[in-house]
């Protein structure tokens, strides 16, 4: 049901796994520290944080007090080199040019192209481990050109690598959030970390009756984001760049938007993790920070496997042909080549609590303007609208009109 700040700090001090494999982490494009927090909870140590956004830096300054001032930096473009002690470079680099709702400019777009600075830093400091995170659409945009460029560069620097699409629901979060995690190593086998666990993907729920379902009211032309017993992927902003919460149809068919503190918990953070950002900008900006973050339990699982690697064996791997469509998981070696990995997006299978019970804070009714606009877009589109969503919107708009009349 989510941890308190005190519980998170206690977890970050707890020693797990082989202490000889406790890595010193440098986080770039750190955002509000989802990757770094999860890695710390698995026993690793954050020694450096690089983040350009002032609001995100205020969150990092508050929640990572042990990182010294000399271990903090703003723009990666002005960062000359990584600390010499760095053993793991973590980078959830910008997704705007790789996202399906973004500009789709690809790996050399003005935002996502900033990953080039990661490779510039690696050429100066050969860090043993590299962890990258981004949206799964990067596997499809331009037939996966972004991933091929990243793999080419890593191999030229002597790294073997593996990537895997991972769903946050596998870790007990009622948020349908898939992200690609790529792990690379100079000396070890990243497959023993990234592929060692596989619980298999469960079947979709047979019905949406009696449970809360999430959707994105900012959509309606190309999709709804309808998710059963979950919210759709929390986003940094809509297609027009407005930070906004999803909406939820409760079992009663009431249509509400969750509190920002529950959004933080849906990412695995303790409530009010991003509260320090309000000292820098508008309170609504916290939605962007949360939507851009990495789900903490996923990073914690990766950190645990880095401390205690498992085994993954594929006696007859299928070659990954250059220029071919990219699978949800694959691996490569500078000398051995590139291959498909047969693993699911669910490394674990934690129990997912009912969404309406997961929520701890008062939700607000979706405004009439937002509900009406979404409903009108749905009616004008050719989308297959879930009957329950249509019914709930009609009831919601009727109730709102009655209140206005009264």
mmCIF file of C-alpha atoms in Angstrom, residues 174-324:
data_model
loop_
_atom_site.group_PDB
_atom_site.id
_atom_site.type_symbol
_atom_site.label_atom_id
_atom_site.label_comp_id
_atom_site.label_asym_id
_atom_site.label_seq_id
_atom_site.Cartn_x
_atom_site.Cartn_y
_atom_site.Cartn_z
ATOM 1 C CA UNK A 174 -1.903 -0.765 -10.106
ATOM 2 C CA UNK A 175 -0.396 1.216 -12.989
ATOM 3 C CA UNK A 176 -0.133 -0.227 -16.505
ATOM 4 C CA UNK A 177 3.347 1.098 -17.201
ATOM 5 C CA UNK A 178 5.806 -0.552 -19.577
ATOM 6 C CA UNK A 179 9.334 0.724 -19.914
ATOM 7 C CA UNK A 180 12.492 -0.549 -21.592
ATOM 8 C CA UNK A 181 15.485 -1.110 -19.318
ATOM 9 C CA UNK A 182 18.877 -1.625 -20.921
ATOM 10 C CA UNK A 183 21.774 -2.882 -18.823
ATOM 11 C CA UNK A 184 25.345 -2.975 -20.116
ATOM 12 C CA UNK A 185 28.566 -4.247 -18.587
ATOM 13 C CA UNK A 186 32.264 -4.209 -19.421
ATOM 14 C CA UNK A 187 33.162 -7.430 -17.607
ATOM 15 C CA UNK A 188 30.010 -9.291 -16.513
ATOM 16 C CA UNK A 189 26.921 -10.768 -18.150
ATOM 17 C CA UNK A 190 23.963 -8.345 -17.932
ATOM 18 C CA UNK A 191 21.594 -11.206 -18.773
ATOM 19 C CA UNK A 192 22.182 -12.673 -15.296
ATOM 20 C CA UNK A 193 20.584 -9.523 -13.901
ATOM 21 C CA UNK A 194 17.945 -8.567 -16.444
ATOM 22 C CA UNK A 195 16.667 -12.002 -17.528
ATOM 23 C CA UNK A 196 17.147 -14.097 -14.366
ATOM 24 C CA UNK A 197 13.533 -13.645 -13.218
ATOM 25 C CA UNK A 198 10.475 -14.380 -15.354
ATOM 26 C CA UNK A 199 7.040 -15.013 -13.869
ATOM 27 C CA UNK A 200 5.223 -14.946 -17.209
ATOM 28 C CA UNK A 201 2.587 -12.459 -18.279
ATOM 29 C CA UNK A 202 -0.870 -13.069 -16.737
ATOM 30 C CA UNK A 203 -4.089 -13.099 -18.713
ATOM 31 C CA UNK A 204 -6.098 -9.895 -18.867
ATOM 32 C CA UNK A 205 -8.994 -9.680 -16.392
ATOM 33 C CA UNK A 206 -12.138 -11.193 -17.968
ATOM 34 C CA UNK A 207 -14.305 -8.191 -17.071
ATOM 35 C CA UNK A 208 -14.122 -4.645 -15.755
ATOM 36 C CA UNK A 209 -17.218 -5.091 -13.585
ATOM 37 C CA UNK A 210 -16.874 -4.298 -9.895
ATOM 38 C CA UNK A 211 -13.354 -2.843 -10.072
ATOM 39 C CA UNK A 212 -11.930 0.617 -10.607
ATOM 40 C CA UNK A 213 -10.660 1.374 -14.115
ATOM 41 C CA UNK A 214 -8.427 4.197 -15.264
ATOM 42 C CA UNK A 215 -8.400 6.244 -18.467
ATOM 43 C CA UNK A 216 -6.852 9.427 -19.821
ATOM 44 C CA UNK A 217 -9.414 12.191 -20.332
ATOM 45 C CA UNK A 218 -6.855 14.163 -22.395
ATOM 46 C CA UNK A 219 -7.172 11.506 -25.126
ATOM 47 C CA UNK A 220 -10.266 10.439 -27.065
ATOM 48 C CA UNK A 221 -9.141 10.833 -30.676
ATOM 49 C CA UNK A 222 -6.648 7.968 -30.972
ATOM 50 C CA UNK A 223 -7.269 6.047 -27.755
ATOM 51 C CA UNK A 224 -8.741 6.048 -24.263
ATOM 52 C CA UNK A 225 -5.985 4.471 -22.189
ATOM 53 C CA UNK A 226 -8.656 2.282 -20.574
ATOM 54 C CA UNK A 227 -7.020 0.061 -17.930
ATOM 55 C CA UNK A 228 -8.781 -2.517 -15.754
ATOM 56 C CA UNK A 229 -7.878 -2.295 -12.036
ATOM 57 C CA UNK A 230 -5.101 0.110 -12.927
ATOM 58 C CA UNK A 231 -4.447 3.583 -14.187
ATOM 59 C CA UNK A 232 -2.880 3.968 -17.625
ATOM 60 C CA UNK A 233 0.749 5.038 -17.773
ATOM 61 C CA UNK A 234 1.242 8.213 -15.768
ATOM 62 C CA UNK A 235 2.545 10.815 -18.212
ATOM 63 C CA UNK A 236 4.692 13.902 -17.914
ATOM 64 C CA UNK A 237 2.105 15.781 -19.978
ATOM 65 C CA UNK A 238 -0.589 15.401 -22.587
ATOM 66 C CA UNK A 239 -0.028 15.672 -26.338
ATOM 67 C CA UNK A 240 -0.122 19.456 -25.927
ATOM 68 C CA UNK A 241 2.289 19.382 -23.002
ATOM 69 C CA UNK A 242 -0.113 19.945 -20.097
ATOM 70 C CA UNK A 243 0.767 18.005 -16.920
ATOM 71 C CA UNK A 244 -2.422 16.203 -15.944
ATOM 72 C CA UNK A 245 -3.674 13.295 -13.844
ATOM 73 C CA UNK A 246 -5.530 10.310 -15.294
ATOM 74 C CA UNK A 247 -9.177 9.753 -14.437
ATOM 75 C CA UNK A 248 -10.625 6.752 -12.607
ATOM 76 C CA UNK A 249 -14.056 5.150 -12.844
ATOM 77 C CA UNK A 250 -14.743 3.817 -9.352
ATOM 78 C CA UNK A 251 -16.842 0.669 -8.701
ATOM 79 C CA UNK A 252 -19.769 3.054 -8.065
ATOM 80 C CA UNK A 253 -19.215 4.494 -11.598
ATOM 81 C CA UNK A 254 -18.202 7.847 -10.103
ATOM 82 C CA UNK A 255 -15.511 9.499 -12.254
ATOM 83 C CA UNK A 256 -12.648 11.054 -10.296
ATOM 84 C CA UNK A 257 -9.001 12.105 -10.569
ATOM 85 C CA UNK A 258 -6.501 10.883 -7.970
ATOM 86 C CA UNK A 259 -4.573 13.046 -5.550
ATOM 87 C CA UNK A 260 -0.941 13.768 -6.472
ATOM 88 C CA UNK A 261 0.170 11.845 -3.374
ATOM 89 C CA UNK A 262 -1.522 8.700 -4.671
ATOM 90 C CA UNK A 263 0.144 9.294 -8.040
ATOM 91 C CA UNK A 264 3.498 9.297 -6.246
ATOM 92 C CA UNK A 265 2.542 6.026 -4.558
ATOM 93 C CA UNK A 266 1.518 4.566 -7.934
ATOM 94 C CA UNK A 267 5.172 5.066 -8.910
ATOM 95 C CA UNK A 268 6.402 3.463 -5.684
ATOM 96 C CA UNK A 269 7.425 6.723 -3.983
ATOM 97 C CA UNK A 270 6.248 7.668 -0.509
ATOM 98 C CA UNK A 271 3.510 10.290 -0.443
ATOM 99 C CA UNK A 272 4.760 13.886 -0.821
ATOM 100 C CA UNK A 273 8.107 12.820 -2.303
ATOM 101 C CA UNK A 274 7.794 15.674 -4.829
ATOM 102 C CA UNK A 275 6.407 18.220 -2.331
ATOM 103 C CA UNK A 276 9.707 20.205 -2.320
ATOM 104 C CA UNK A 277 9.043 21.142 -5.971
ATOM 105 C CA UNK A 278 6.302 23.507 -4.803
ATOM 106 C CA UNK A 279 9.000 25.791 -3.411
ATOM 107 C CA UNK A 280 10.243 26.285 -6.983
ATOM 108 C CA UNK A 281 7.150 26.201 -9.211
ATOM 109 C CA UNK A 282 3.416 25.550 -9.403
ATOM 110 C CA UNK A 283 1.979 22.632 -7.440
ATOM 111 C CA UNK A 284 0.517 21.184 -10.667
ATOM 112 C CA UNK A 285 4.055 20.750 -12.017
ATOM 113 C CA UNK A 286 4.439 17.804 -9.645
ATOM 114 C CA UNK A 287 2.345 15.759 -12.096
ATOM 115 C CA UNK A 288 5.018 16.181 -14.750
ATOM 116 C CA UNK A 289 7.760 15.147 -12.331
ATOM 117 C CA UNK A 290 5.848 12.052 -11.259
ATOM 118 C CA UNK A 291 4.875 11.116 -14.827
ATOM 119 C CA UNK A 292 8.489 11.316 -16.007
ATOM 120 C CA UNK A 293 9.830 9.245 -13.109
ATOM 121 C CA UNK A 294 10.964 5.617 -13.030
ATOM 122 C CA UNK A 295 8.844 3.243 -10.943
ATOM 123 C CA UNK A 296 10.861 2.634 -7.781
ATOM 124 C CA UNK A 297 10.105 -1.109 -7.295
ATOM 125 C CA UNK A 298 11.445 -1.908 -10.771
ATOM 126 C CA UNK A 299 14.731 -0.182 -9.946
ATOM 127 C CA UNK A 300 14.798 -1.964 -6.587
ATOM 128 C CA UNK A 301 14.447 -5.340 -8.317
ATOM 129 C CA UNK A 302 17.265 -4.478 -10.732
ATOM 130 C CA UNK A 303 19.430 -3.320 -7.841
ATOM 131 C CA UNK A 304 18.777 -6.548 -5.962
ATOM 132 C CA UNK A 305 19.793 -8.649 -8.955
ATOM 133 C CA UNK A 306 22.951 -6.562 -9.369
ATOM 134 C CA UNK A 307 23.808 -7.509 -5.771
ATOM 135 C CA UNK A 308 22.812 -11.131 -6.283
ATOM 136 C CA UNK A 309 22.865 -12.195 -9.971
ATOM 137 C CA UNK A 310 20.843 -15.184 -11.128
ATOM 138 C CA UNK A 311 21.151 -17.448 -14.139
ATOM 139 C CA UNK A 312 19.734 -17.282 -17.632
ATOM 140 C CA UNK A 313 20.560 -19.845 -20.276
ATOM 141 C CA UNK A 314 19.404 -20.025 -23.886
ATOM 142 C CA UNK A 315 21.167 -22.870 -25.685
ATOM 143 C CA UNK A 316 19.898 -21.931 -29.144
ATOM 144 C CA UNK A 317 19.304 -18.163 -29.221
ATOM 145 C CA UNK A 318 17.608 -16.677 -32.274
ATOM 146 C CA UNK A 319 19.852 -14.156 -34.047
ATOM 147 C CA UNK A 320 18.633 -10.573 -34.127
ATOM 148 C CA UNK A 321 19.055 -9.366 -37.665
ATOM 149 C CA UNK A 322 20.094 -5.757 -38.198
ATOM 150 C CA UNK A 323 17.237 -3.700 -39.541
ATOM 151 C CA UNK A 324 14.642 -6.210 -38.340
#
